[in-house]
Coordinates of C-alpha atoms in Angstrom, one line a residue:
M251 CA -0.1 0.0 0.0
I252 CA 1.2 3.1 -1.0
E253 CA 0.6 6.1 1.8
A254 CA 1.7 9.9 0.9
R255 CA 0.9 12.2 4.1
N256 CA 0.5 15.7 3.7
L257 CA 3.1 16.2 1.0
T258 CA 4.4 19.6 0.2
K259 CA 7.4 20.4 -2.3
F260 CA 8.8 24.1 -2.4
F261 CA 11.6 25.1 -5.0
S262 CA 13.5 28.0 -3.9
I263 CA 14.5 30.4 -6.3
V264 CA 17.5 33.3 -6.8
N265 CA 16.3 35.9 -9.2
E266 CA 18.8 37.8 -11.7
D267 CA 19.1 40.7 -8.7
N268 CA 20.0 37.9 -6.2
T269 CA 16.9 38.0 -4.2
A270 CA 15.3 34.6 -3.1
D271 CA 12.1 33.6 -4.5
G272 CA 10.5 30.2 -4.7
I273 CA 7.1 28.3 -5.7
T274 CA 5.1 25.9 -4.2
A275 CA 4.8 23.2 -6.3
V276 CA 2.6 20.6 -4.4
L277 CA 0.7 21.8 -1.3
S278 CA -0.5 19.3 1.7
A279 CA -1.3 16.5 -0.7
S280 CA -2.1 13.1 1.2
L281 CA -3.4 10.1 -1.2
T282 CA -3.6 6.3 -0.1
V283 CA -3.4 3.7 -3.1
E284 CA -4.7 0.2 -1.8
D285 CA -2.4 -2.8 -3.2
G286 CA -3.3 -3.8 -6.8
K287 CA -5.1 -0.8 -7.9
F288 CA -4.7 1.9 -10.6
V289 CA -4.9 5.5 -10.1
S290 CA -4.5 8.1 -12.6
L291 CA -3.5 11.7 -11.6
L292 CA -5.1 14.0 -13.9
G293 CA -5.1 17.7 -14.1
P294 CA -3.4 20.8 -16.0
S295 CA 0.2 21.3 -17.1
G296 CA 2.4 22.5 -14.1
C297 CA -0.4 21.5 -11.2
G298 CA 2.4 19.3 -9.5
K299 CA 1.2 15.8 -10.7
S300 CA 4.5 14.7 -11.9
T301 CA 6.4 16.3 -8.9
F302 CA 3.8 14.4 -6.9
L303 CA 4.7 11.0 -8.8
E304 CA 8.6 11.6 -8.2
M305 CA 8.2 11.9 -4.3
L306 CA 6.2 8.3 -4.3
G307 CA 9.1 6.9 -6.0
G308 CA 11.8 8.6 -4.0
L309 CA 13.4 11.1 -6.8
Q310 CA 12.7 14.0 -4.7
A311 CA 12.6 14.6 -1.0
P312 CA 9.5 16.2 0.0
T313 CA 9.7 19.6 1.6
E314 CA 7.3 18.6 4.2
G315 CA 5.4 15.4 4.8
A316 CA 6.1 11.7 4.2
V317 CA 5.7 9.0 1.4
Y318 CA 5.6 5.1 3.1
I319 CA 5.1 2.1 0.9
D320 CA 4.3 -0.9 2.9
G321 CA 5.2 1.2 6.0
V322 CA 8.2 1.9 5.6
Q323 CA 9.4 5.3 4.4
V324 CA 10.6 6.3 1.0
L325 CA 13.0 9.2 1.9
E326 CA 13.2 11.5 4.4
T327 CA 11.7 15.2 4.5
L328 CA 15.0 17.1 3.7
P329 CA 16.3 20.0 6.3
A330 CA 14.8 23.4 6.0
T331 CA 16.8 25.4 8.3
R332 CA 20.8 25.2 9.2
K333 CA 19.9 23.5 12.7
E334 CA 18.0 20.7 10.8
A335 CA 20.8 20.3 8.3
I336 CA 23.2 19.9 10.8
K337 CA 21.4 17.4 12.8
Y338 CA 20.5 15.4 9.2
A339 CA 24.6 15.4 8.5
R340 CA 25.3 14.0 12.2
K341 CA 22.9 11.1 11.5
H342 CA 23.9 9.9 8.2
W343 CA 27.3 10.6 8.2
F344 CA 28.0 6.9 8.8
L345 CA 25.1 5.3 8.1
S346 CA 25.2 6.4 4.3
P347 CA 28.5 5.2 3.7
L348 CA 27.5 1.9 5.5
A349 CA 24.3 1.4 3.7
N350 CA 25.7 1.8 0.4
S351 CA 28.3 -0.9 0.8
L352 CA 26.3 -3.1 2.4
F353 CA 22.9 -3.0 -0.2
K354 CA 24.4 -1.8 -3.3
N355 CA 22.0 -2.6 -6.0
K356 CA 19.0 -3.4 -3.3
P357 CA 16.4 -1.1 -3.6
K358 CA 14.9 0.1 -0.7
H359 CA 11.5 -0.2 -2.5
D360 CA 10.0 -2.4 -4.9
I361 CA 9.0 0.0 -7.6
A362 CA 9.3 0.5 -11.5
M363 CA 9.2 3.7 -13.3
I364 CA 8.0 4.3 -17.1
F365 CA 8.7 7.5 -18.3
Q366 CA 7.1 9.5 -21.5
D367 CA 10.4 9.7 -22.9
Y368 CA 11.3 5.7 -23.9
A369 CA 13.7 5.5 -20.9
V370 CA 15.6 2.8 -22.3
F371 CA 19.3 2.3 -23.0
P372 CA 19.7 3.0 -26.9
W373 CA 23.8 1.1 -26.6
M374 CA 21.8 -2.2 -25.7
T375 CA 19.6 -4.4 -27.6
V376 CA 16.0 -5.1 -26.8
L377 CA 16.7 -8.4 -24.9
K378 CA 20.2 -7.0 -23.3
N379 CA 17.7 -4.0 -21.8
V380 CA 15.7 -6.5 -19.9
T381 CA 18.2 -8.9 -19.0
F382 CA 20.2 -6.1 -17.3
A383 CA 17.3 -4.5 -15.3
L384 CA 17.3 -8.1 -14.2
K385 CA 20.9 -8.3 -13.3
L386 CA 20.4 -5.2 -11.1
R387 CA 17.5 -7.0 -9.3
G388 CA 19.8 -9.7 -8.2
V389 CA 18.1 -12.4 -10.7
A390 CA 20.5 -15.6 -11.4
R391 CA 22.2 -15.5 -14.4
D392 CA 20.6 -18.6 -15.7
Q393 CA 17.1 -17.1 -15.3
R394 CA 17.3 -13.6 -16.7
E395 CA 17.1 -14.7 -20.1
S396 CA 14.0 -16.8 -19.9
I397 CA 12.3 -14.4 -18.0
A398 CA 13.1 -11.6 -20.2
L399 CA 11.9 -13.4 -23.3
A400 CA 8.8 -14.2 -21.8
Y401 CA 7.8 -10.5 -21.0
L402 CA 9.0 -9.8 -24.5
K403 CA 6.7 -12.1 -25.8
K404 CA 3.8 -10.8 -23.9
V405 CA 4.4 -7.3 -25.6
G406 CA 5.4 -8.5 -28.9
L407 CA 8.9 -7.9 -29.2
D408 CA 10.2 -11.3 -29.1
H409 CA 11.0 -11.0 -32.7
A410 CA 13.2 -7.8 -32.1
L411 CA 15.5 -9.5 -29.7
T412 CA 18.7 -8.1 -31.4
K413 CA 17.4 -4.6 -32.1
Y414 CA 18.6 -1.3 -30.7
P415 CA 16.1 1.2 -29.7
S416 CA 17.1 3.3 -32.2
Q417 CA 15.7 0.7 -34.8
L418 CA 12.2 0.8 -33.4
S419 CA 9.1 2.7 -33.7
G420 CA 8.0 5.0 -30.6
G421 CA 5.4 2.5 -29.9
M422 CA 8.0 -0.6 -29.3
R423 CA 10.5 1.4 -27.5
Q424 CA 7.5 2.1 -24.8
R425 CA 6.3 -1.5 -25.2
L426 CA 10.2 -2.5 -24.3
A427 CA 9.5 -0.2 -21.2
L428 CA 6.8 -1.8 -20.1
A429 CA 8.4 -5.4 -20.5
R430 CA 11.4 -4.1 -18.8
A431 CA 9.4 -2.8 -15.9
L432 CA 7.3 -5.7 -15.9
A433 CA 9.7 -8.6 -15.6
V434 CA 11.5 -7.2 -12.4
K435 CA 7.8 -8.1 -10.7
P436 CA 7.7 -4.7 -8.9
K437 CA 5.2 -4.4 -6.2
V438 CA 4.8 -0.8 -7.7
I439 CA 5.0 0.8 -11.2
L440 CA 4.7 4.5 -11.3
M441 CA 4.3 5.8 -14.9
D442 CA 4.4 9.3 -15.7
E443 CA 2.6 10.2 -19.5
P444 CA 3.8 6.8 -20.6
F445 CA 1.9 6.8 -23.8
A446 CA 1.8 10.8 -24.8
A447 CA 4.5 10.5 -27.5
V448 CA 2.8 7.8 -29.9
D449 CA 0.0 8.3 -32.1
A450 CA -3.7 7.6 -31.1
L451 CA -4.0 4.6 -32.9
T452 CA -0.8 3.0 -31.0
R453 CA -1.7 4.6 -27.7
E454 CA -5.0 2.6 -28.0
R455 CA -3.0 -0.6 -28.6
L456 CA -0.5 0.3 -25.5
Q457 CA -3.6 0.8 -23.2
D458 CA -5.2 -2.5 -24.1
E459 CA -1.9 -4.1 -23.9
L460 CA -1.3 -2.8 -20.3
V461 CA -4.9 -4.0 -19.3
D462 CA -3.9 -7.5 -20.4
L463 CA -0.5 -7.3 -18.7
I464 CA -1.8 -6.2 -15.2
A465 CA -4.9 -8.2 -15.3
E466 CA -2.3 -11.1 -15.0
T467 CA -0.6 -9.4 -12.2
D468 CA -1.4 -7.7 -8.6
V469 CA 1.1 -4.8 -9.0
T470 CA -0.5 -1.4 -8.0
I471 CA 0.1 1.4 -10.7
V472 CA 0.1 4.9 -10.2
M473 CA -0.2 7.2 -13.6
V474 CA 0.3 10.6 -14.7
T475 CA -1.8 11.9 -17.8
H476 CA -3.3 14.6 -19.5
D477 CA -5.8 12.3 -21.3
I478 CA -9.4 12.0 -19.4
P479 CA -10.1 9.0 -21.3
E480 CA -7.1 7.0 -21.2
A481 CA -7.2 7.8 -17.3
L482 CA -11.3 6.5 -17.3
Y483 CA -10.6 3.5 -19.3
L484 CA -7.7 2.3 -17.2
S485 CA -7.9 3.4 -14.0
D486 CA -10.0 2.0 -10.3
E487 CA -9.8 5.7 -9.6
V488 CA -9.0 9.4 -10.6
V489 CA -7.5 11.9 -8.9
V490 CA -8.0 14.9 -10.3
W491 CA -5.6 18.1 -9.3
S492 CA -6.1 21.6 -9.1
A493 CA -3.2 24.2 -10.0
N494 CA -1.4 26.8 -8.5
P495 CA -0.3 25.3 -6.2
G496 CA -1.0 21.6 -6.7
T497 CA -3.6 20.0 -4.5
I498 CA -6.1 17.1 -4.8
R499 CA -9.4 18.4 -6.2
N500 CA -11.6 15.7 -6.6
R501 CA -11.5 11.8 -6.4
F502 CA -13.7 9.5 -8.6
T503 CA -14.3 5.8 -7.9
I504 CA -14.2 4.4 -11.6
D505 CA -16.7 1.2 -10.7
V506 CA -17.4 -0.1 -14.5
P507 CA -16.2 -3.8 -14.8
R508 CA -13.2 -5.0 -16.8
P509 CA -13.1 -5.3 -20.1
R510 CA -14.4 -1.7 -20.6
R511 CA -15.5 0.0 -23.8
R512 CA -14.5 3.3 -24.5
Q513 CA -17.5 4.5 -25.3
D514 CA -19.7 3.1 -22.3
A515 CA -21.9 5.4 -21.0
K516 CA -21.0 5.6 -17.6
L517 CA -17.2 6.3 -18.6
L518 CA -18.4 9.4 -21.0
E519 CA -20.6 10.5 -18.4
L520 CA -17.8 10.8 -15.9
N521 CA -15.7 12.3 -19.1
D522 CA -17.4 15.2 -19.5
R523 CA -18.0 15.6 -15.5
I524 CA -14.2 15.9 -15.2
E525 CA -13.6 18.1 -18.3
A526 CA -16.1 20.3 -16.6
L527 CA -14.3 20.5 -13.3
L528 CA -10.9 21.5 -15.3
K529 CA -12.7 24.1 -17.5
Y530 CA -14.0 25.5 -14.3
D531 CA -10.4 25.7 -12.4
I532 CA -9.8 27.6 -15.8
T533 CA -12.4 30.0 -16.6
H534 CA -14.6 29.5 -13.7
E535 CA -17.7 29.1 -16.0
S536 CA -19.2 25.8 -16.3
E537 CA -22.5 24.2 -17.5
Y538 CA -22.5 21.4 -15.1
S539 CA -23.0 21.4 -11.1
I540 CA -19.4 21.4 -9.6

């Protein structure tokens, strides 16, 4: 289970005249995601969704608040004052080198991440991309290739094992990223606009493949997207964000059984309602009751 408790992220800025300034990207956002659920974060550009996702994955430390996965804190809050910084340094000056030496390549949390920009290794073949991820997770050498082949077959890339990412289409590269993430059998997958860079037909095909793949696992997924139909088609819950600063505005449980039809009446109704919410945040005008 993922628990984000009162997360706030503040970025400090130094202006050209050397005066201090800053921006609050996320303000006191709390979210619980149960095991095996698919939750989408939806909202306007710049509302802090990706920052929130990165705090869930430990890529950024919160200014305030904390993230827990299965009861274990992901990252400590960064020190905000000189006094806190001194205390933080004293606490970790010995523990950090020790931990690095003892637990090298052993992740603290069982998380995989998929990004918008096809974050695969361009100098490795399709097969090597997946086996290398398995190596980092400590999978035995004699098991890596068979596991990699199984997941590459699931995403339809078993015919392209010796190709490099530059020889693949955008959709194929994203399927490679998905196979690599699933192959390490994580408990949590965090996805940041994973299908934004592909055409509409490829996007729908990737969505369908993702639905089929997650049906075979109990993985927990949190996805950032700007696409309302995508969020509704894939998710158990859609979390709508408002901007300036980023806060959780509304939460919608999607109780439409799977497999779903994109033109399902309930999904279309929810689509209209969420569109109205987002429009209201921008124009403060809406035909719907907010």
